Every structure is written in structure tokens, then in C-alpha cells.
PDB file of N, CA and C in Angstrom:
ATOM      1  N   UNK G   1      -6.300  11.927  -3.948  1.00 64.00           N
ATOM      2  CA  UNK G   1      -5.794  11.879  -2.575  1.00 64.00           C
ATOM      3  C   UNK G   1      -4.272  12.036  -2.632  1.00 64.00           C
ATOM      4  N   UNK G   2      -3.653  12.659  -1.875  1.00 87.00           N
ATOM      5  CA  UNK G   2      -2.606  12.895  -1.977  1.00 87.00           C
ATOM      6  C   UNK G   2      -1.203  12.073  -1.188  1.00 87.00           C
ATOM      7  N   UNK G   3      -2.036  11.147  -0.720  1.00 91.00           N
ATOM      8  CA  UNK G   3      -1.531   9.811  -0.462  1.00 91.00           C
ATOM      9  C   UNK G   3      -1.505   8.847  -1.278  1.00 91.00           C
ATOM     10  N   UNK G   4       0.346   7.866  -1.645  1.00 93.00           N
ATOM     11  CA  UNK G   4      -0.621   7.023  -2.735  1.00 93.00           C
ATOM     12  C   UNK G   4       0.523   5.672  -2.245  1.00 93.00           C
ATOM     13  N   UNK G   5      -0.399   5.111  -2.805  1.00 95.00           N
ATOM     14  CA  UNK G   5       0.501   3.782  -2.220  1.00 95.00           C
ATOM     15  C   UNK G   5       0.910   3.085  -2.767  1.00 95.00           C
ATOM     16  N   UNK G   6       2.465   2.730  -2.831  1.00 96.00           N
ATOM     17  CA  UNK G   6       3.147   1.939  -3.632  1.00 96.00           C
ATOM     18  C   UNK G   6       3.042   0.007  -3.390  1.00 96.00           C
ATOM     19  N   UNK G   7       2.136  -0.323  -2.962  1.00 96.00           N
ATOM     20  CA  UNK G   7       2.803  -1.907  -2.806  1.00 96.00           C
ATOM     21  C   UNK G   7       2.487  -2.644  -4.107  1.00 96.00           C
ATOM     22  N   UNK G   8       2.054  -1.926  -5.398  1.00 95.00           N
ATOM     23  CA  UNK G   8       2.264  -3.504  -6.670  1.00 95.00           C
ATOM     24  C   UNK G   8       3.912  -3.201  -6.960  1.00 95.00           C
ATOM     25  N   UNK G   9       4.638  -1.912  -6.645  1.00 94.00           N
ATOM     26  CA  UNK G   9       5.505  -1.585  -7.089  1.00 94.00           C
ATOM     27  C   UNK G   9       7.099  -2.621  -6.017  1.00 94.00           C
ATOM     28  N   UNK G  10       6.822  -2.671  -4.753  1.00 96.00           N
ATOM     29  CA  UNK G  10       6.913  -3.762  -4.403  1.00 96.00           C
ATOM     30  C   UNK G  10       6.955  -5.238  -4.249  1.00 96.00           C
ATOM     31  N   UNK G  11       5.395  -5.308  -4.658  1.00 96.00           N
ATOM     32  CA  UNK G  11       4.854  -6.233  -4.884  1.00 96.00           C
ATOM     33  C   UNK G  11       6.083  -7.089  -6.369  1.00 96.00           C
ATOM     34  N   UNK G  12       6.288  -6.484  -7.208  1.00 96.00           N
ATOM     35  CA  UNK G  12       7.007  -6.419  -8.759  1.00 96.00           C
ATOM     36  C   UNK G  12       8.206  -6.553  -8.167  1.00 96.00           C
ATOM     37  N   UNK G  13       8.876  -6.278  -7.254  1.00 96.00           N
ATOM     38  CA  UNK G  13      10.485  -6.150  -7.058  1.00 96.00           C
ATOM     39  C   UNK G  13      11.048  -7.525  -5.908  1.00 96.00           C
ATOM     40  N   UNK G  14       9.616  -8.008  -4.960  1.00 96.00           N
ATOM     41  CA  UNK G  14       9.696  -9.121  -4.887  1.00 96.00           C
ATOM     42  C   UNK G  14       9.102 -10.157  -5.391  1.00 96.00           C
ATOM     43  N   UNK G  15       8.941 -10.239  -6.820  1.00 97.00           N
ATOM     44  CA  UNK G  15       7.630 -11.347  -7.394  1.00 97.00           C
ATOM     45  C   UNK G  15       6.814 -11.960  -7.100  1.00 97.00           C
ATOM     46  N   UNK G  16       6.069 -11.178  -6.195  1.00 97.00           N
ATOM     47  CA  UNK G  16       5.128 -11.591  -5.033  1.00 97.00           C
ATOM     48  C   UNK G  16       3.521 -11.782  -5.293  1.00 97.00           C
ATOM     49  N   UNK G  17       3.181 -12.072  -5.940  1.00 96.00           N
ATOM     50  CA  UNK G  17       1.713 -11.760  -5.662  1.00 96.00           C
ATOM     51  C   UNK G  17       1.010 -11.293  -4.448  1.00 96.00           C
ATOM     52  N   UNK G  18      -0.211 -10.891  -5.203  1.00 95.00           N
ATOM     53  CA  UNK G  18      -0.790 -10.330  -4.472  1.00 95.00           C
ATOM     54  C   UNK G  18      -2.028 -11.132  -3.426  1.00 95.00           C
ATOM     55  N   UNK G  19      -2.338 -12.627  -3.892  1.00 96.00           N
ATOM     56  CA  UNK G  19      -2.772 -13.394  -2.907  1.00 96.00           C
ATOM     57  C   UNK G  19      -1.519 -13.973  -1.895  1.00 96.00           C
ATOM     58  N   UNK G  20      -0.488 -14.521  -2.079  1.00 97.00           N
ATOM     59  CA  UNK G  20       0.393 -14.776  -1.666  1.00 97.00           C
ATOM     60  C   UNK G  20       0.948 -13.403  -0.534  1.00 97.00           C
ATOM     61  N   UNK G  21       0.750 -12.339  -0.632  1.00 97.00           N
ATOM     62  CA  UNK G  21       0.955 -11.294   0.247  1.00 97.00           C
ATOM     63  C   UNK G  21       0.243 -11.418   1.077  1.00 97.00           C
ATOM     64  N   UNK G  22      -1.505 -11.014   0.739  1.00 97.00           N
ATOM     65  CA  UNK G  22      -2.368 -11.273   1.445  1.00 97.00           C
ATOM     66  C   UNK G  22      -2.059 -12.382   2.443  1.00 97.00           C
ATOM     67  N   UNK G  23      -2.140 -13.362   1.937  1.00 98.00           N
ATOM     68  CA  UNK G  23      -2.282 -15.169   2.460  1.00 98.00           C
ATOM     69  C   UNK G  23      -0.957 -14.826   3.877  1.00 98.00           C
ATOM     70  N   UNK G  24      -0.085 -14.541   3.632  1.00 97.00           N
ATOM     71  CA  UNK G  24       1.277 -13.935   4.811  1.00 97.00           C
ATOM     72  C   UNK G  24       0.967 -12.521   5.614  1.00 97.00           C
ATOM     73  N   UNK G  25       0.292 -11.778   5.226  1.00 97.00           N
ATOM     74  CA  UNK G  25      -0.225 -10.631   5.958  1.00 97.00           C
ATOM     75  C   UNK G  25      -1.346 -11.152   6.981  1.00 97.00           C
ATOM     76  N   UNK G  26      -1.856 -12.021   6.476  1.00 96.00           N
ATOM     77  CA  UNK G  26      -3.388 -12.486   7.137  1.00 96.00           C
ATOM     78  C   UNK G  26      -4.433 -11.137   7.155  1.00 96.00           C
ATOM     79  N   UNK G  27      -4.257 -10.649   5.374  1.00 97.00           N
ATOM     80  CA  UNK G  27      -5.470 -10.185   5.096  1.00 97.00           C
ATOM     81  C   UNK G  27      -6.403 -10.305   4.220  1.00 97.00           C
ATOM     82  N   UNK G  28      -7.236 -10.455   3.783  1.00 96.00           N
ATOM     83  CA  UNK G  28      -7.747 -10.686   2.605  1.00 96.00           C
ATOM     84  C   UNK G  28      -7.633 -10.416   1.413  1.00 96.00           C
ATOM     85  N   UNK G  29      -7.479 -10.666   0.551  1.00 96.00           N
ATOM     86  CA  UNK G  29      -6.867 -10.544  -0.890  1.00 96.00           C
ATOM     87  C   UNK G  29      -7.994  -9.274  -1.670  1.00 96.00           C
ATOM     88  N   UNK G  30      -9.359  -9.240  -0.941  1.00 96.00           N
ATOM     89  CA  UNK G  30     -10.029  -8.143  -0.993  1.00 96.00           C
ATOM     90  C   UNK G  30      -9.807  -6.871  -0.314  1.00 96.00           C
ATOM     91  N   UNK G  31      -9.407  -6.962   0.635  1.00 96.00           N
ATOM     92  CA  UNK G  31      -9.084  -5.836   1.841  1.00 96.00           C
ATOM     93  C   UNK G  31      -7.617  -5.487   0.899  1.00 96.00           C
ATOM     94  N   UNK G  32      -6.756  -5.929   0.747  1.00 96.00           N
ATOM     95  CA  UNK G  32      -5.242  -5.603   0.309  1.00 96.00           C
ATOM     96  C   UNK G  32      -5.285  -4.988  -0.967  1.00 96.00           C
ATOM     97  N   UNK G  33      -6.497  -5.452  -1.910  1.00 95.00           N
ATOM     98  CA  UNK G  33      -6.850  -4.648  -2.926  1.00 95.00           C
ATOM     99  C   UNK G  33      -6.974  -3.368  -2.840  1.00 95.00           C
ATOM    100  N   UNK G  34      -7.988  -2.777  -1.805  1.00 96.00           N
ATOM    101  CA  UNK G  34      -8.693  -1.868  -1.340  1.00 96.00           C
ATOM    102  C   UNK G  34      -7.478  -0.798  -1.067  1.00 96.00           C
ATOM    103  N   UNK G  35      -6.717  -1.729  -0.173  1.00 95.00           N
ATOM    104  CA  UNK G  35      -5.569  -0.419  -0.101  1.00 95.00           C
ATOM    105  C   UNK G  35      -4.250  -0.273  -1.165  1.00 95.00           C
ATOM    106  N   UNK G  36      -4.131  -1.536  -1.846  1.00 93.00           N
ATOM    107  CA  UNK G  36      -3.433  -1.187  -2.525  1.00 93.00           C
ATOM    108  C   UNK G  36      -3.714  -0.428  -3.568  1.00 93.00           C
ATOM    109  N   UNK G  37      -4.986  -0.419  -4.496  1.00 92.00           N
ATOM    110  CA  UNK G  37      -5.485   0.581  -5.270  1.00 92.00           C
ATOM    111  C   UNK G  37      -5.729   1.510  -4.654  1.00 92.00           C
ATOM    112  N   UNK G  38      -5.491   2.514  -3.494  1.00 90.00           N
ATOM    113  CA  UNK G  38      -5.693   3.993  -3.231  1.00 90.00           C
ATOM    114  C   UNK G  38      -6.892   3.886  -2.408  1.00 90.00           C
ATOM    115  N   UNK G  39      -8.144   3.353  -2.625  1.00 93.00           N
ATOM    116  CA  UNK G  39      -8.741   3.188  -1.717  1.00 93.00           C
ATOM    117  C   UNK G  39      -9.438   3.501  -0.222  1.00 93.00           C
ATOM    118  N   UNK G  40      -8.470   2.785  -0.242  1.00 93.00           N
ATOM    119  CA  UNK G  40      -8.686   2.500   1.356  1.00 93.00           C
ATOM    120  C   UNK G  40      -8.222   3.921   1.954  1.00 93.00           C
ATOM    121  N   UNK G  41      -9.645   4.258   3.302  1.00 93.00           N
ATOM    122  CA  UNK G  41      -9.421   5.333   4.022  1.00 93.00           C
ATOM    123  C   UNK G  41      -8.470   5.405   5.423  1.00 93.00           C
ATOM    124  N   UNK G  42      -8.089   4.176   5.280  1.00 94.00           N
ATOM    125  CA  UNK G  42      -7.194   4.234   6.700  1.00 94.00           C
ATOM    126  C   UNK G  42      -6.888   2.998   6.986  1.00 94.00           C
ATOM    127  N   UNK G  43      -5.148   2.380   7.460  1.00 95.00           N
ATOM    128  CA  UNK G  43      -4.620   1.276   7.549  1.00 95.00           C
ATOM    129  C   UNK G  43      -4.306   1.463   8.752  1.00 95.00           C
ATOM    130  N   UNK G  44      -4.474  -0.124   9.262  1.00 96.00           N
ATOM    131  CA  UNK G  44      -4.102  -0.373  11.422  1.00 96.00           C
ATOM    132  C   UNK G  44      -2.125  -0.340  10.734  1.00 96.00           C
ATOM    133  N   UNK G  45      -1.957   0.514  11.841  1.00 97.00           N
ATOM    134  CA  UNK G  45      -0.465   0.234  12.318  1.00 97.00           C
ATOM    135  C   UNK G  45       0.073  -1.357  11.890  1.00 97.00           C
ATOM    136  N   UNK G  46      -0.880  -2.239  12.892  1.00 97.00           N
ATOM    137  CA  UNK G  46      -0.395  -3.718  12.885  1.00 97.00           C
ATOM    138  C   UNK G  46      -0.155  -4.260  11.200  1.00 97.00           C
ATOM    139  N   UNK G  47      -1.152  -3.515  10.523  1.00 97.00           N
ATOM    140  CA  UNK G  47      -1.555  -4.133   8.832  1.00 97.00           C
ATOM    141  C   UNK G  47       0.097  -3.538   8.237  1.00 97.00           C
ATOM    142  N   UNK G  48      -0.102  -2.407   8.426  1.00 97.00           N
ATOM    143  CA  UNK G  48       1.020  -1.880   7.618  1.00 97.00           C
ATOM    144  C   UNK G  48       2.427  -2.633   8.233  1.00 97.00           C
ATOM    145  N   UNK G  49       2.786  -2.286   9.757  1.00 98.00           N
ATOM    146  CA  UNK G  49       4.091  -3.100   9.787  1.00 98.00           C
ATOM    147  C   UNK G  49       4.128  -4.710   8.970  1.00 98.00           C
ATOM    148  N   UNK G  50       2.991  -5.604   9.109  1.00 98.00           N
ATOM    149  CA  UNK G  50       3.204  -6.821   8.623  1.00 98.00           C
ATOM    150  C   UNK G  50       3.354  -6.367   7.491  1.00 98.00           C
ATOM    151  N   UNK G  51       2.574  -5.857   6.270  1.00 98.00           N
ATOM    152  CA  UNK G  51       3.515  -5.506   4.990  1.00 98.00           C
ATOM    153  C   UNK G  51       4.568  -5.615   4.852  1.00 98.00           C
ATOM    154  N   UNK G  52       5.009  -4.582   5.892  1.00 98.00           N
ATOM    155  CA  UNK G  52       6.684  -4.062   5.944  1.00 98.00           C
ATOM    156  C   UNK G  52       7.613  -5.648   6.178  1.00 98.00           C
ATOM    157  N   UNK G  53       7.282  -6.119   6.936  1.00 98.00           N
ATOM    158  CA  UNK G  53       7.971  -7.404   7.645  1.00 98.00           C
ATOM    159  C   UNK G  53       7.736  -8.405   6.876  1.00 98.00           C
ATOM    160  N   UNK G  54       6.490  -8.615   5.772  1.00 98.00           N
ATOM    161  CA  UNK G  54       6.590  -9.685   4.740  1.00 98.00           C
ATOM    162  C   UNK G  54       7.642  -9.206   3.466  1.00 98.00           C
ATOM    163  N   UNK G  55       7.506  -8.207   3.542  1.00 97.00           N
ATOM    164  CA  UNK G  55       8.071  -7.734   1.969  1.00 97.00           C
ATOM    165  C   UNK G  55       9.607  -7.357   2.234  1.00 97.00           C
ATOM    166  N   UNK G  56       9.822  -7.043   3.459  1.00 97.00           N
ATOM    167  CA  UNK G  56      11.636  -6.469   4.094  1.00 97.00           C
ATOM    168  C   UNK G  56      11.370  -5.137   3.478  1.00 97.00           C
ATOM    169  N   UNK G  57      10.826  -3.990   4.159  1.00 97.00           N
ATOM    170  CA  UNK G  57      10.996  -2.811   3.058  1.00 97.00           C
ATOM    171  C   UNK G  57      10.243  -1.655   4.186  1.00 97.00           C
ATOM    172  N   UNK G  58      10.365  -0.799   4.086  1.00 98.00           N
ATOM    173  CA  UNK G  58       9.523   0.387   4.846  1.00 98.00           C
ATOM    174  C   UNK G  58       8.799   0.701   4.756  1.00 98.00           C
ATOM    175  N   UNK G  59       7.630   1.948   6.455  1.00 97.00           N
ATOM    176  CA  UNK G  59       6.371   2.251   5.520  1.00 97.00           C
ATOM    177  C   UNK G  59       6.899   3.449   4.229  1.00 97.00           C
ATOM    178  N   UNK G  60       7.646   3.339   3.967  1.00 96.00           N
ATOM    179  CA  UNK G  60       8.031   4.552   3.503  1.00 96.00           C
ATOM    180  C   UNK G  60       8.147   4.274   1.928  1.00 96.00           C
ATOM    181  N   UNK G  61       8.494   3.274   1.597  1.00 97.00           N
ATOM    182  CA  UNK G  61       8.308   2.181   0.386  1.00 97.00           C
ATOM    183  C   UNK G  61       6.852   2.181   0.116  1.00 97.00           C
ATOM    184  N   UNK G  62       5.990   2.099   1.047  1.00 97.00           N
ATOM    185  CA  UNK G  62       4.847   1.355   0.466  1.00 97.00           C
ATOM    186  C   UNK G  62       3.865   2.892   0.338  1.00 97.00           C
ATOM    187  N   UNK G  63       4.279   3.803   1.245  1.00 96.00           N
ATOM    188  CA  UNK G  63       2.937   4.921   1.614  1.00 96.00           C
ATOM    189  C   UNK G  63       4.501   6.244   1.254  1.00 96.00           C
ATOM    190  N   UNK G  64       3.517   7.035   0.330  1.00 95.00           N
ATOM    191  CA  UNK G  64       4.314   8.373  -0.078  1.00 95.00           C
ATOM    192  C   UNK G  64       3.206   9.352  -0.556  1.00 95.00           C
ATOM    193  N   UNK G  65       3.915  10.897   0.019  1.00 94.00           N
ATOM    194  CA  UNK G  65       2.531  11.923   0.252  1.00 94.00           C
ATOM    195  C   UNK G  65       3.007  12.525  -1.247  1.00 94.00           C
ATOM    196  N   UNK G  66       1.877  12.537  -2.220  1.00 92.00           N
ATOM    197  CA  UNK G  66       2.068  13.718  -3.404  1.00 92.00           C
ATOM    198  C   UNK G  66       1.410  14.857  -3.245  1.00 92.00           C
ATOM    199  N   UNK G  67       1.876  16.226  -4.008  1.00 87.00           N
ATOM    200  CA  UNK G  67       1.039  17.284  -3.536  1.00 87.00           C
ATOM    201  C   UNK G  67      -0.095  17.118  -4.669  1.00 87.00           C
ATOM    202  N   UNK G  68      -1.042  17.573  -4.379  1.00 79.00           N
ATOM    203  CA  UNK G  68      -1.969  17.173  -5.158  1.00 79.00           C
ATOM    204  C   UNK G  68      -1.862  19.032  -5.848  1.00 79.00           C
ATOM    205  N   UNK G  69      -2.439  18.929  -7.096  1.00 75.00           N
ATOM    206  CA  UNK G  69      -2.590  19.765  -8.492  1.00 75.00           C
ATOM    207  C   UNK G  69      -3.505  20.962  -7.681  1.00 75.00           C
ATOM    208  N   UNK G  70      -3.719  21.866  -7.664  1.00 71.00           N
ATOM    209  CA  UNK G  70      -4.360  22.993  -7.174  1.00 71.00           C
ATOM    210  C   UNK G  70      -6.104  22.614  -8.258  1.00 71.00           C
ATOM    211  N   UNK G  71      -6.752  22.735  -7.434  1.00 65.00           N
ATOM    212  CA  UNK G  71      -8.591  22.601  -7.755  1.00 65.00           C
ATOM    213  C   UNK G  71      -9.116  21.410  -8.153  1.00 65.00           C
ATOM    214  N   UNK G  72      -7.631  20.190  -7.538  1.00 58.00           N
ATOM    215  CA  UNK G  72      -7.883  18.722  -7.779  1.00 58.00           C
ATOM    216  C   UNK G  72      -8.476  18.380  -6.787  1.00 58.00           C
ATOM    217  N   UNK G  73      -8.727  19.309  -5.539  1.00 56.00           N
ATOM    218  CA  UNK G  73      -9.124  18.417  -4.311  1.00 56.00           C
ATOM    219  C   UNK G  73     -10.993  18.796  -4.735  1.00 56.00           C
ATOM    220  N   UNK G  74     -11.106  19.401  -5.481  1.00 54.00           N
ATOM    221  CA  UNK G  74     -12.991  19.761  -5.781  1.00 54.00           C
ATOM    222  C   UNK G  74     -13.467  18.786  -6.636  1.00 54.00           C
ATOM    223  N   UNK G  75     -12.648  17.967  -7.273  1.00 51.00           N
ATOM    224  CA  UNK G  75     -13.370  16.890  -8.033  1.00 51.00           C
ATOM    225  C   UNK G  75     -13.961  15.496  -7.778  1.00 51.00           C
TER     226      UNK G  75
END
């Protein structure tokens, strides 16, 4: 996918865990997995700004578009 999402990289720059994110996002430590490993097919507006607003950082920090490799999208 050519979306990929940075929040352990975040996650690492504020020594945050990742239940402790969750637990302040008010999402589940399963659900936050989901998107933080790539996952996840689609995040609410509301999910992503609270990220943004727990961590002080942008969506732009957390979500970045790569081009994906030519005959990577058939696999």
C-alpha cells in the first residue's frame, strides 16, 4: 500500500507506548495496532486528529504516501 504510517516512529521520539497512546486516544490498544502496522483500511478524522493532539505532531508525521515499485500493486 502506498500509504504507510509512521506512529512507532513517533511513538520512539516521545517514549510513549503504545498502550499508554491508546489509553489517551480512547482507542484500543488493538485497533491502534491495526493502524499502526499498515493495516488498517481507513482512519475517522476524529482518531487521527487525537493522535495528532496526544503526541503534538501532524497528520503529516504520522501518514506519508510512498510510490509503490511498478507490478507491486499485483501481489
Amino acid at each position: 500500500m502506498p500509504i504507510v504510517v509512521d506512529i512507532d516512529v513517533m511513538l520512539a521520539r516521545r517514549k510513549m507506548s503504545v498502550g499508554e497512546l491508546a489509553d489517551r486516544v480512547g482507542i484500543t490498544p488493538a485497533n491502534l495496532a491495526v493502524l499502526k502496522n499498515g493495516r488498517a483500511k481507513a482512519v475517522r478524522f476524529a482518531t487521527l486528529a487525537a493522535l495528532c493532539d496526544v503526541l503534538a505532531c501532524q497528520p503529516g508525521d504520522l501518514l506519508r504516501w510512498e510510490v509503490e515499485a511498478e507490478g507491486a500493486a499485483d501481489e
